[in-house]
């Protein structure tokens, strides 16, 4: 991007400006700051300290404040968002944003290569292989050297305008010397990522604020792009790799730049323009055999990278062949993703802890010798139930293979019996509750052992934790640790106690300053006004998840109406089957539960359904369920789209379901739905079409 002479000149200017702040020329200062942003964020080799950068940046702000008419659109100061976006406008892409076909092994790649050769009509193809960045995809449009728009992928045809947020990412230049290459308009694609280090720091900040941490950098990056306040985006240290030119318009009379004839050339052009393209990470390989070898070698190196990748993307290098091969409605025929396997590691199963949940279910949790797997240290994994332990023949002292499936929840894949020394022990499931000593019971059709003592301490604490949790009453600043502490101190013995806490006593406890007590008081008071479905969900009735709670609440005027519904009536609600109806009926016929609800009412909690007007839209009366990973939409957005059009979201597959929307890696729900003829199974793209 910058040649030697330019670097020298800009460094001399930097020194000058730092030594003589009174002699700064605004236009040159802008160039200097842009240069240092590039060095820091794109080239990863900063030439000045953060402190020096800040000094120069402050100079820029004061010079611009003195002469506002001299502020340019691409000034580094214009990255800072000064307005809060309340809603993101939907804008069309110049070219549809397609997805990629996936491959998982060598035969898949050989097959792709065969089809490519047939389509191209040549016997050997040259590929450009680059990382598949695990983040959120974006599209950027530059016109006459300036960034004019940035948007999310959306449904592939149109996305959300997130220009203000994208401007916070320092490795994305606000202006680029396009005219130098004879280009007037350019649409490019890339991935916004959060590095592993930025992700760890971000989660640490969330932990400190007692906010739930995020599962992976991908979610963090995608969530950050949708922040309402651009300033918050700026704090999250996002980065972006730009890997594709999807559309360009040449200046009349200009000739096609040589670099645009190959994909690798376009990466070089992007790099020259100032983007962080995978210019150094890519590899040009002739023939699929070499690609396969490269994939195998690279997969073992993924953990050495400072950011997450979930595979490699193999692209035909010759752009003329892109034209010739074209695309399906879903993906181009000139590229394929090679997805990495779930990460695995081996460790020792040291002991088992039996944890009692809020419904009394006892879950065996494997305590492992800590092992690093994909940058995360794993020392504890749920083994679900007794059957799971028996099926996998897991024993204390065993060497086990563990896996982070989908990079989120770790699982034990298997034990390695050949490594047993003879002193491994069979895992004995306890006969009594590890907390209250009551005899454990198991219903015939269930896999779990349960403590059925309603006064079991563990269950009471877990019920309170569930009650305050994010999807239930959402009482922020409480936190599991505080609940356990208050319970041990006798300050909180049941759910209603939340609303009569002795704050005077709490403010004498270590770690409870004035501010944190005030936050807690405010959050508790605010929870009294939560909508009815939240309270219904917070009660922790077995089988009543958030979605079921929403459906049931929509049929009520008052929570205690549920005392009068028969099991049959309950079953007539969408999403409520025999099991759920029985559980709700049983709950509302237990006098102590009614007493609890009445107590909550007298403490001022809302028990009334306030929004009973059903939305009338083109999906009225239709039931939807999403399964697998959606690639275009966030699941919560997709669900909201259904509800906004009058449809309902069900939590499971039943004959009441009208549409099952299937994302990537769909599993048992899809299999179950295939057996019910009335359910229409559709893809995410079909869904987008349907709602439009
Ligand atoms: S090329 C028309 N290259 O993977 C093809 N995509 O699973 C455009 N991705 O939607 C995509 N790294 O968000 C391409 N080096 C890379 C990529 C990449 C990550 C994402 C992208 C795409 C998704 C498909």
XYZ file of C-alpha atoms and ligand atoms in Angstrom:
716
model
C 0.000 0.000 0.000
C 2.706 2.524 0.972
C 6.052 2.477 -0.814
C 9.391 3.107 0.898
C 9.550 6.801 -0.010
C 6.019 7.420 1.224
C 6.749 5.631 4.509
C 9.873 7.708 5.010
C 8.035 10.942 4.281
C 5.127 10.062 6.567
C 7.477 9.104 9.377
C 9.344 12.372 9.052
C 6.025 14.209 9.197
C 4.996 12.182 12.251
C 8.151 13.222 14.082
C 7.694 16.836 13.054
C 4.094 16.926 14.202
C 4.897 15.319 17.531
C 7.713 17.789 18.162
C 6.001 20.912 16.820
C 2.262 20.519 17.374
C 1.784 24.188 16.458
C 3.026 23.657 12.919
C 0.595 20.958 11.935
C -1.120 21.121 8.584
C -4.563 19.529 8.761
C -4.526 17.622 5.433
C -1.106 16.192 6.184
C -2.106 15.225 9.707
C -4.996 13.260 8.243
C -2.602 11.392 5.966
C -0.284 10.719 8.878
C -3.095 9.300 11.027
C -4.444 7.187 8.147
C -0.947 5.830 7.624
C -0.608 4.849 11.285
C -4.050 3.266 11.338
C -2.960 1.205 8.362
C 0.317 0.220 10.027
C -1.457 -0.758 13.212
C -4.607 -2.439 11.944
C -3.711 -3.818 8.535
C 0.048 -4.299 8.392
C 0.168 -5.260 12.112
C 3.427 -3.325 12.537
C 2.744 -0.064 14.378
C 5.425 2.563 14.012
C 4.347 4.830 16.871
C 3.047 4.179 20.379
C -0.660 4.316 21.210
C 0.133 7.398 23.276
C 1.710 9.199 20.328
C -1.212 8.229 18.112
C -3.632 9.645 20.680
C -1.666 12.926 20.850
C -1.917 13.343 17.082
C -5.552 12.315 17.071
C -6.358 14.946 19.712
C -4.611 17.532 17.525
C -6.813 16.488 14.635
C -9.949 16.926 16.731
C -8.958 20.392 17.903
C -7.910 21.584 14.424
C -11.174 20.314 12.978
C -13.156 21.897 15.793
C -11.525 25.232 14.921
C -12.345 24.878 11.201
C -15.388 22.615 10.808
C -15.620 23.405 7.095
C -12.308 21.609 6.583
C -13.543 18.275 7.987
C -13.513 15.687 5.201
C -15.746 12.610 4.964
C -12.752 10.290 5.235
C -11.065 12.031 8.144
C -10.123 9.545 10.922
C -12.364 11.612 13.212
C -15.389 10.565 11.144
C -15.110 6.973 12.362
C -16.550 8.014 15.689
C -20.274 7.680 15.472
C -22.077 10.625 16.866
C -25.620 9.506 16.356
C -27.449 6.559 17.840
C -28.913 4.284 15.186
C -32.347 3.303 16.321
C -33.169 1.130 13.362
C -31.067 -0.271 10.577
C -32.393 0.474 7.131
C -32.623 -2.464 4.713
C -30.656 -1.859 1.529
C -30.185 -4.053 -1.566
C -26.780 -5.523 -2.458
C -25.477 -4.637 -5.918
C -24.944 -8.375 -6.458
C -26.647 -11.094 -4.354
C -24.503 -12.292 -1.460
C -24.309 -16.024 -1.961
C -23.189 -18.694 0.443
C -20.587 -21.404 -0.179
C -20.965 -25.094 -0.850
C -19.381 -27.119 1.964
C -16.930 -30.017 1.776
C -15.613 -32.097 4.648
C -13.082 -34.509 3.175
C -10.798 -35.314 0.237
C -13.460 -37.136 -1.863
C -15.735 -34.046 -1.619
C -12.908 -31.892 -2.976
C -12.044 -34.358 -5.753
C -15.700 -34.280 -6.763
C -15.729 -30.461 -6.790
C -12.551 -30.438 -8.916
C -14.025 -32.936 -11.407
C -17.124 -30.785 -11.903
C -14.998 -27.642 -12.188
C -12.788 -29.267 -14.838
C -15.850 -30.368 -16.800
C -17.414 -26.914 -16.612
C -14.174 -25.123 -17.474
C -13.181 -27.596 -20.168
C -9.577 -27.846 -18.956
C -7.702 -30.787 -17.374
C -5.968 -28.993 -14.475
C -7.197 -26.054 -12.459
C -5.229 -23.543 -10.410
C -6.799 -22.702 -7.067
C -6.356 -19.917 -4.579
C -6.849 -21.244 -1.051
C -7.471 -18.895 1.882
C -8.800 -19.090 5.446
C -12.536 -19.284 6.049
C -12.831 -16.542 8.647
C -15.324 -17.273 11.382
C -17.136 -13.993 11.832
C -19.974 -11.994 10.325
C -20.029 -11.283 6.600
C -20.285 -7.736 5.342
C -20.560 -5.967 2.042
C -18.952 -2.574 1.389
C -19.573 -0.158 -1.441
C -17.021 2.480 -2.430
C -17.785 5.133 -5.001
C -15.368 7.728 -6.311
C -12.788 6.708 -3.709
C -15.156 6.889 -0.713
C -16.899 4.337 1.445
C -20.547 5.119 0.870
C -22.261 2.113 2.420
C -21.669 -0.986 4.506
C -24.247 -3.636 5.189
C -24.834 -7.051 6.669
C -25.592 -10.097 4.564
C -29.276 -10.127 5.531
C -31.168 -12.505 3.282
C -28.458 -12.364 0.601
C -30.473 -9.958 -1.546
C -30.653 -7.057 0.877
C -28.993 -6.418 4.216
C -29.035 -3.910 7.049
C -27.226 -0.632 6.590
C -24.543 -0.667 9.303
C -22.270 1.972 7.761
C -21.881 3.922 10.992
C -20.800 0.811 12.897
C -18.447 -0.386 10.181
C -16.695 2.984 10.267
C -15.521 2.073 13.767
C -13.346 -0.733 12.395
C -9.968 0.808 11.869
C -8.714 -1.723 9.300
C -11.484 -0.619 6.931
C -10.354 2.529 5.108
C -12.911 5.302 4.735
C -11.406 6.265 1.395
C -9.236 4.369 -1.084
C -7.365 5.433 -4.233
C -9.755 3.625 -6.597
C -9.399 6.109 -9.440
C -5.716 5.172 -9.656
C -6.871 1.753 -10.897
C -9.514 3.155 -13.227
C -12.313 1.967 -10.940
C -15.300 4.179 -10.239
C -17.498 1.909 -8.121
C -16.543 -1.188 -6.130
C -18.573 -3.634 -4.075
C -16.481 -5.912 -1.894
C -17.161 -8.692 0.597
C -15.428 -9.653 3.755
C -15.762 -10.916 7.267
C -15.804 -8.880 10.441
C -14.023 -10.822 13.139
C -13.098 -10.418 16.782
C -9.603 -11.735 17.486
C -9.185 -14.357 20.208
C -7.461 -11.762 22.411
C -10.176 -9.123 21.893
C -12.826 -11.772 22.578
C -11.181 -12.834 25.845
C -10.929 -9.189 26.945
C -14.547 -8.561 25.947
C -15.790 -11.570 27.923
C -13.712 -10.474 30.926
C -15.476 -7.113 30.822
C -18.872 -8.851 30.653
C -17.927 -11.069 33.609
C -16.884 -8.045 35.642
C -20.313 -6.534 34.978
C -21.961 -9.868 35.827
C -23.415 -10.109 32.336
C -23.565 -13.514 30.600
C -20.450 -14.103 28.534
C -20.612 -14.935 24.813
C -19.924 -18.413 23.467
C -17.542 -17.557 20.651
C -15.926 -14.677 18.754
C -18.360 -15.159 15.841
C -21.366 -14.326 17.991
C -19.473 -11.432 19.534
C -18.592 -9.980 16.111
C -22.098 -10.425 14.677
C -23.694 -8.934 17.796
C -21.307 -5.991 17.783
C -22.290 -4.997 14.251
C -25.862 -4.565 15.376
C -25.092 -2.353 18.345
C -27.231 0.761 18.462
C -24.385 2.926 19.641
C -21.371 3.073 17.288
C -19.181 4.176 20.204
C -19.734 0.793 21.807
C -18.693 -0.887 18.579
C -15.478 1.109 18.643
C -14.661 -0.259 22.101
C -14.893 -3.837 20.970
C -11.765 -3.905 18.823
C -13.254 -5.564 15.780
C -11.239 -6.348 12.721
C -12.102 -7.205 9.118
C -10.680 -9.410 6.397
C -11.788 -8.498 2.872
C -11.679 -11.486 0.519
C -13.810 -10.846 -2.551
C -14.598 -8.220 -5.142
C -18.191 -8.853 -6.083
C -18.807 -5.951 -8.446
C -16.950 -3.062 -10.020
C -17.560 -0.314 -12.561
C -14.688 1.121 -14.517
C -14.273 4.827 -15.178
C -15.366 5.400 -18.827
C -12.417 4.677 -21.099
C -10.371 2.851 -18.432
C -9.005 -0.629 -19.142
C -9.471 -3.580 -16.793
C -6.595 -3.623 -14.306
C -4.409 -6.705 -14.886
C -4.789 -7.677 -11.218
C -8.520 -8.270 -11.648
C -7.901 -11.187 -13.985
C -7.184 -13.592 -11.126
C -8.610 -13.972 -7.628
C -5.141 -13.787 -6.096
C -4.594 -10.594 -8.099
C -7.777 -9.115 -6.662
C -6.494 -9.906 -3.156
C -3.295 -8.054 -4.045
C -5.330 -5.121 -5.380
C -7.398 -5.017 -2.192
C -4.190 -5.082 -0.183
C -2.727 -2.258 -2.278
C -5.877 -0.262 -1.678
C -5.332 -0.551 2.076
C -7.539 -3.486 3.086
C -6.565 -6.391 5.262
C -7.089 -8.985 2.518
C -5.775 -12.535 3.068
C -2.878 -11.593 0.792
C -0.272 -13.221 3.039
C -2.452 -16.074 4.256
C -3.518 -17.285 0.799
C -1.798 -19.968 -1.224
C -1.925 -20.554 -4.987
C -1.989 -24.268 -5.786
C -2.198 -26.099 -9.100
C -4.365 -29.221 -9.010
C -6.681 -30.537 -6.289
C -4.118 -32.999 -4.814
C -1.989 -30.092 -3.628
C -5.097 -28.361 -2.253
C -6.016 -31.470 -0.240
C -2.518 -31.676 1.220
C -2.594 -27.958 2.075
C -5.969 -28.392 3.834
C -4.620 -31.236 5.988
C -1.505 -29.283 6.979
C -3.398 -26.021 7.620
C -6.044 -27.704 9.799
C -3.339 -28.552 12.342
C -2.190 -24.946 12.413
C -5.561 -23.336 13.036
C -4.941 -22.874 16.765
C -1.755 -20.915 16.084
C -3.733 -18.123 14.423
C -4.754 -15.092 16.530
C -8.336 -15.357 15.211
C -10.848 -18.163 14.671
C -11.248 -19.860 11.326
C -13.633 -22.740 10.703
C -12.111 -24.009 7.495
C -10.531 -22.948 4.224
C -12.093 -21.549 1.085
C -10.901 -22.947 -2.229
C -11.453 -20.585 -5.149
C -10.627 -21.059 -8.804
C -7.963 -18.466 -9.485
C -8.804 -17.542 -13.084
C -11.621 -14.965 -13.041
C -12.635 -15.812 -16.623
C -13.583 -19.259 -15.307
C -15.792 -17.673 -12.632
C -17.821 -16.170 -15.457
C -17.879 -19.420 -17.377
C -18.957 -21.619 -14.427
C -21.473 -19.194 -12.954
C -23.505 -19.997 -9.867
C -26.520 -21.798 -8.496
C -29.128 -19.831 -6.539
C -27.208 -20.741 -3.379
C -23.487 -20.753 -4.180
C -20.904 -20.038 -6.871
C -19.597 -23.055 -8.821
C -16.062 -21.650 -8.718
C -15.549 -21.918 -4.951
C -16.062 -24.393 -2.137
C -15.538 -24.285 1.625
C -13.511 -27.028 3.286
C -14.866 -27.256 6.826
C -12.556 -28.344 9.641
C -13.521 -31.185 11.948
C -14.601 -30.403 15.502
C -11.560 -29.908 17.689
C -10.562 -32.898 19.822
C -8.196 -33.460 22.727
C -7.519 -36.253 25.219
C -7.478 -35.927 28.995
C -8.136 -37.882 32.198
C -11.577 -38.224 33.793
C -10.581 -37.566 37.402
C -13.869 -37.625 39.285
C -17.582 -37.079 38.935
C -19.712 -34.439 40.617
C -23.448 -35.046 40.868
C -25.277 -31.734 40.470
C -28.907 -31.191 41.414
C -30.865 -28.912 39.097
C -33.992 -26.849 39.774
C -36.330 -29.701 38.814
C -34.410 -32.127 41.043
C -32.712 -33.846 38.086
C -29.316 -35.143 39.109
C -26.696 -34.613 36.396
C -23.306 -36.309 36.499
C -20.570 -33.832 35.609
C -17.143 -35.157 34.621
C -14.290 -33.321 36.321
C -11.335 -33.548 33.968
C -7.653 -32.849 34.121
C -7.768 -29.349 32.570
C -6.957 -29.444 28.873
C -6.738 -26.667 26.277
C -8.963 -27.193 23.267
C -9.137 -24.482 20.651
C -7.919 -21.801 23.025
C -10.389 -22.672 25.793
C -9.437 -24.657 28.892
C -11.935 -27.413 29.582
C -12.080 -29.022 33.026
C -15.709 -29.965 33.378
C -18.195 -31.624 30.994
C -21.777 -32.758 31.536
C -22.330 -36.492 31.121
C -26.133 -35.970 30.956
C -27.353 -39.148 32.708
C -26.494 -42.649 33.902
C -27.231 -44.247 30.542
C -24.709 -41.971 28.823
C -21.988 -43.128 31.227
C -22.865 -46.814 30.687
C -23.179 -46.539 26.899
C -19.779 -44.922 26.573
C -18.341 -47.155 29.323
C -16.741 -44.174 31.050
C -14.728 -44.966 34.179
C -12.901 -42.898 36.791
C -9.262 -42.602 35.756
C -10.025 -43.236 32.068
C -8.269 -41.385 29.295
C -11.087 -39.795 27.307
C -11.345 -38.039 23.945
C -13.240 -34.777 24.226
C -14.559 -32.569 21.471
C -15.863 -29.034 21.149
C -18.743 -29.642 18.799
C -19.591 -26.545 16.801
C -16.902 -24.870 18.899
C -19.375 -24.330 21.699
C -20.383 -27.109 24.108
C -17.710 -29.661 24.892
C -18.653 -33.338 24.773
C -16.955 -36.600 25.744
C -16.625 -38.595 22.524
C -15.348 -41.841 24.036
C -12.973 -43.392 26.535
C -9.832 -45.180 25.334
C -10.020 -48.635 26.979
C -6.638 -49.710 25.568
C -4.964 -47.114 27.811
C -6.492 -48.527 31.021
C -4.025 -49.585 33.697
C -6.434 -51.646 35.749
C -7.152 -49.208 38.603
C -9.961 -47.353 36.796
C -13.242 -47.415 38.729
C -16.818 -47.950 37.573
C -18.857 -44.755 38.165
C -21.535 -45.418 40.794
C -24.658 -43.304 40.533
C -25.765 -42.264 44.035
C -28.956 -43.723 45.484
C -29.644 -40.574 47.497
C -29.554 -36.856 46.764
C -25.986 -35.560 47.215
C -27.417 -32.385 48.785
C -30.434 -33.333 50.930
C -30.022 -37.119 51.146
C -33.560 -37.901 49.939
C -33.847 -41.159 47.978
C -33.478 -40.560 44.234
C -36.283 -41.738 41.978
C -36.513 -42.473 38.279
C -39.658 -42.682 36.186
C -39.714 -45.546 33.747
C -39.786 -43.435 30.603
C -37.110 -41.018 31.845
C -33.339 -41.268 31.672
C -32.702 -39.027 34.680
C -32.631 -39.716 38.391
C -34.491 -37.107 40.399
C -34.599 -35.793 43.932
C -38.297 -35.231 44.567
C -37.872 -33.368 47.842
C -39.319 -29.884 47.171
C -37.364 -28.547 50.148
C -34.006 -29.711 48.769
C -31.632 -26.752 49.198
C -29.998 -27.251 45.811
C -33.333 -27.102 44.020
C -34.471 -24.003 45.895
C -31.277 -22.143 45.001
C -31.419 -23.288 41.365
C -35.079 -22.208 41.155
C -34.164 -18.731 42.376
C -31.268 -18.590 39.896
C -33.679 -19.540 37.106
C -36.270 -17.006 38.278
C -33.873 -14.053 37.996
C -32.150 -15.299 34.806
C -31.961 -13.298 31.576
C -34.791 -15.009 29.691
C -36.999 -15.148 32.799
C -37.400 -12.058 35.041
C -34.055 -10.696 33.837
C -32.961 -9.227 37.155
C -29.528 -7.971 36.187
C -26.760 -7.512 38.765
C -27.954 -10.485 40.819
C -25.660 -13.280 39.613
C -25.504 -16.938 40.679
C -22.733 -16.321 43.207
C -24.736 -13.618 45.032
C -27.831 -15.807 45.165
C -25.824 -18.635 46.720
C -24.212 -16.195 49.154
C -27.550 -14.622 50.219
C -29.037 -18.105 50.623
C -26.185 -19.253 52.860
C -26.526 -16.091 54.952
C -30.257 -16.699 55.361
C -31.173 -13.492 53.487
C -32.917 -15.289 50.641
C -34.757 -18.533 51.288
C -37.432 -18.488 48.599
C -38.449 -16.649 45.433
C -40.693 -14.061 47.200
C -37.749 -13.127 49.464
C -36.185 -11.473 46.385
C -38.747 -8.694 46.811
C -38.208 -8.187 50.552
C -34.417 -8.354 50.695
C -32.725 -6.604 53.595
C -30.572 -4.142 51.665
C -29.208 -2.561 54.804
C -27.628 -5.855 55.716
C -26.508 -6.471 52.145
C -24.713 -3.115 52.010
C -22.560 -4.240 54.959
C -21.331 -7.282 53.002
C -17.954 -7.264 51.326
C -18.158 -6.340 47.648
C -21.478 -4.480 47.981
C -20.809 -0.814 47.455
C -23.512 1.824 47.285
C -23.661 1.632 43.494
C -24.065 -2.145 43.280
C -26.804 -2.155 45.940
C -28.603 0.642 44.076
C -28.355 -1.327 40.814
C -29.797 -4.388 42.486
C -32.695 -2.437 44.023
C -33.533 -0.875 40.632
C -33.326 -4.188 38.765
C -35.572 -5.968 41.280
C -38.150 -3.165 41.167
C -38.118 -3.163 37.351
C -38.746 -6.922 37.227
C -42.169 -6.451 38.834
C -43.388 -4.999 35.558
C -42.113 -7.823 33.335
C -44.688 -9.226 30.890
C -46.727 -12.204 32.009
C -44.987 -14.808 29.845
C -41.694 -14.065 31.592
C -43.209 -14.735 34.999
C -44.818 -17.925 33.711
C -41.445 -19.081 32.384
C -39.656 -17.936 35.557
C -41.827 -20.209 37.708
C -39.825 -23.103 36.311
C -42.743 -25.389 35.474
C -41.362 -28.569 33.918
C -41.435 -28.629 30.096
C -42.522 -24.976 29.941
C -39.786 -23.220 28.009
C -39.798 -19.615 26.912
C -41.738 -20.291 23.694
C -44.416 -22.385 25.406
C -44.747 -19.721 28.089
C -45.359 -17.098 25.387
C -48.060 -19.207 23.734
C -49.814 -20.083 26.978
C -49.678 -16.505 28.276
C -51.307 -15.251 25.070
C -54.418 -17.289 26.008
C -54.725 -15.762 29.483
C -56.005 -12.593 31.064
C -54.494 -13.388 34.452
C -51.894 -15.958 35.482
C -54.299 -17.669 37.873
C -56.693 -18.369 34.966
C -54.546 -21.461 34.590
C -56.210 -22.946 37.706
C -59.384 -23.338 35.652
C -58.025 -24.891 32.461
C -58.448 -28.635 31.987
C -55.625 -30.687 30.470
C -57.669 -30.980 27.260
C -58.155 -27.224 27.058
C -54.437 -26.693 27.553
C -53.701 -29.151 24.776
C -55.767 -27.102 22.369
C -53.084 -24.372 22.479
C -50.488 -24.542 19.715
C -47.281 -26.030 20.985
C -48.849 -27.706 24.027
C -48.847 -31.492 23.946
C -49.966 -34.089 26.510
C -46.782 -33.892 28.584
C -46.739 -30.089 28.822
C -50.481 -29.870 29.568
C -50.154 -32.431 32.373
C -47.249 -30.534 33.879
C -49.042 -27.139 33.803
C -52.248 -28.688 35.164
C -50.354 -30.373 37.979
C -48.469 -27.161 38.862
C -51.644 -25.100 39.117
C -53.314 -27.701 41.332
C -50.571 -27.687 43.981
C -51.763 -25.369 46.806
C -48.206 -24.257 47.644
C -47.698 -23.058 44.044
C -50.925 -21.022 44.132
C -49.805 -19.570 47.435
C -46.457 -18.617 45.880
C -48.201 -16.843 42.991
C -50.563 -14.995 45.344
C -47.598 -13.921 47.438
C -45.856 -12.572 44.316
C -49.039 -10.691 43.385
C -49.193 -9.076 46.808
C -45.547 -8.030 46.385
C -46.591 -6.096 43.284
C -45.583 -8.397 40.420
C -47.525 -8.190 37.193
C -49.850 -11.176 36.704
C -51.927 -9.683 33.920
C -51.599 -10.274 30.199
C -51.279 -6.781 28.813
C -50.847 -7.377 25.096
C -53.607 -9.710 24.012
C -54.227 -8.335 20.549
C -53.079 -10.961 18.121
C -51.103 -9.694 15.183
C -52.884 -10.209 11.919
C -50.444 -10.826 9.146
C -49.725 -13.101 6.205
C -48.579 -15.881 8.564
C -51.622 -15.722 10.859
C -52.518 -19.119 12.254
C -49.323 -20.765 10.998
C -46.804 -22.458 13.275
C -43.067 -22.399 12.615
C -40.001 -24.024 14.054
C -36.352 -23.379 13.166
C -33.734 -26.083 13.415
C -30.009 -26.228 12.623
C -27.751 -23.227 12.117
C -29.201 -20.395 10.061
C -26.626 -18.740 7.841
C -28.443 -15.630 6.679
C -30.567 -14.583 9.617
C -30.111 -14.559 13.348
C -32.549 -17.111 14.756
C -34.114 -14.599 17.138
C -34.653 -12.193 14.201
C -36.233 -14.934 12.095
C -38.565 -15.848 14.967
C -39.476 -12.205 15.465
C -40.279 -11.939 11.730
C -42.741 -14.833 12.076
C -44.373 -13.323 15.144
C -44.573 -9.889 13.549
C -46.568 -11.457 10.706
C -48.995 -13.189 13.035
C -47.337 -16.634 13.059
C -46.279 -18.649 16.114
C -43.032 -20.323 17.044
C -43.330 -23.854 18.418
C -40.671 -25.463 20.564
C -40.931 -28.984 19.184
C -42.056 -31.012 16.194
C -45.690 -32.080 16.372
C -48.628 -32.365 14.003
C -49.473 -28.734 14.907
C -46.343 -27.566 13.116
C -46.876 -26.076 9.644
C -43.321 -25.161 8.616
C -39.962 -26.525 9.714
C -37.209 -24.165 8.548
C -34.012 -26.135 8.181
C -30.573 -24.549 8.602
C -27.160 -26.199 8.406
C -26.476 -29.414 10.363
C -30.122 -30.016 11.275
C -30.610 -33.189 13.313
C -33.386 -35.057 15.093
C -36.111 -32.429 14.574
C -35.707 -32.745 10.815
C -35.895 -36.544 11.003
C -39.023 -36.351 13.145
C -40.674 -33.811 10.830
C -40.035 -35.999 7.778
C -42.385 -38.563 9.323
C -45.302 -36.114 9.575
C -46.690 -35.556 6.087
C -48.497 -32.289 6.901
C -45.304 -30.443 7.861
C -43.666 -28.460 5.106
C -39.890 -28.638 5.343
C -38.283 -25.537 3.858
C -34.811 -24.011 3.614
C -33.799 -20.668 5.045
C -33.908 -19.162 1.530
C -37.477 -20.491 1.060
C -38.385 -18.915 4.384
C -37.046 -15.524 3.327
C -39.081 -15.777 0.141
C -42.167 -16.816 2.074
C -42.108 -13.899 4.471
C -41.518 -11.440 1.687
S -16.141 -16.209 -0.419
C -19.664 -15.952 -3.376
N -14.133 -16.308 1.246
O -18.264 -18.054 4.681
C -18.738 -16.463 -2.322
N -16.319 -16.464 2.160
O -20.140 -20.280 4.546
C -18.488 -15.486 -1.282
N -16.367 -16.633 4.605
O -20.992 -16.219 3.463
C -17.824 -16.032 -0.122
N -14.188 -16.539 4.907
O -19.393 -15.063 5.121
C -15.458 -16.358 1.118
N -12.232 -16.343 2.587
C -13.556 -16.371 2.466
C -14.408 -16.475 3.584
C -15.791 -16.538 3.380
C -15.365 -16.629 5.498
C -17.800 -16.756 4.933
C -18.715 -15.837 4.169
C -19.706 -16.750 3.497
C -19.637 -17.966 4.366
C -20.124 -19.212 3.667
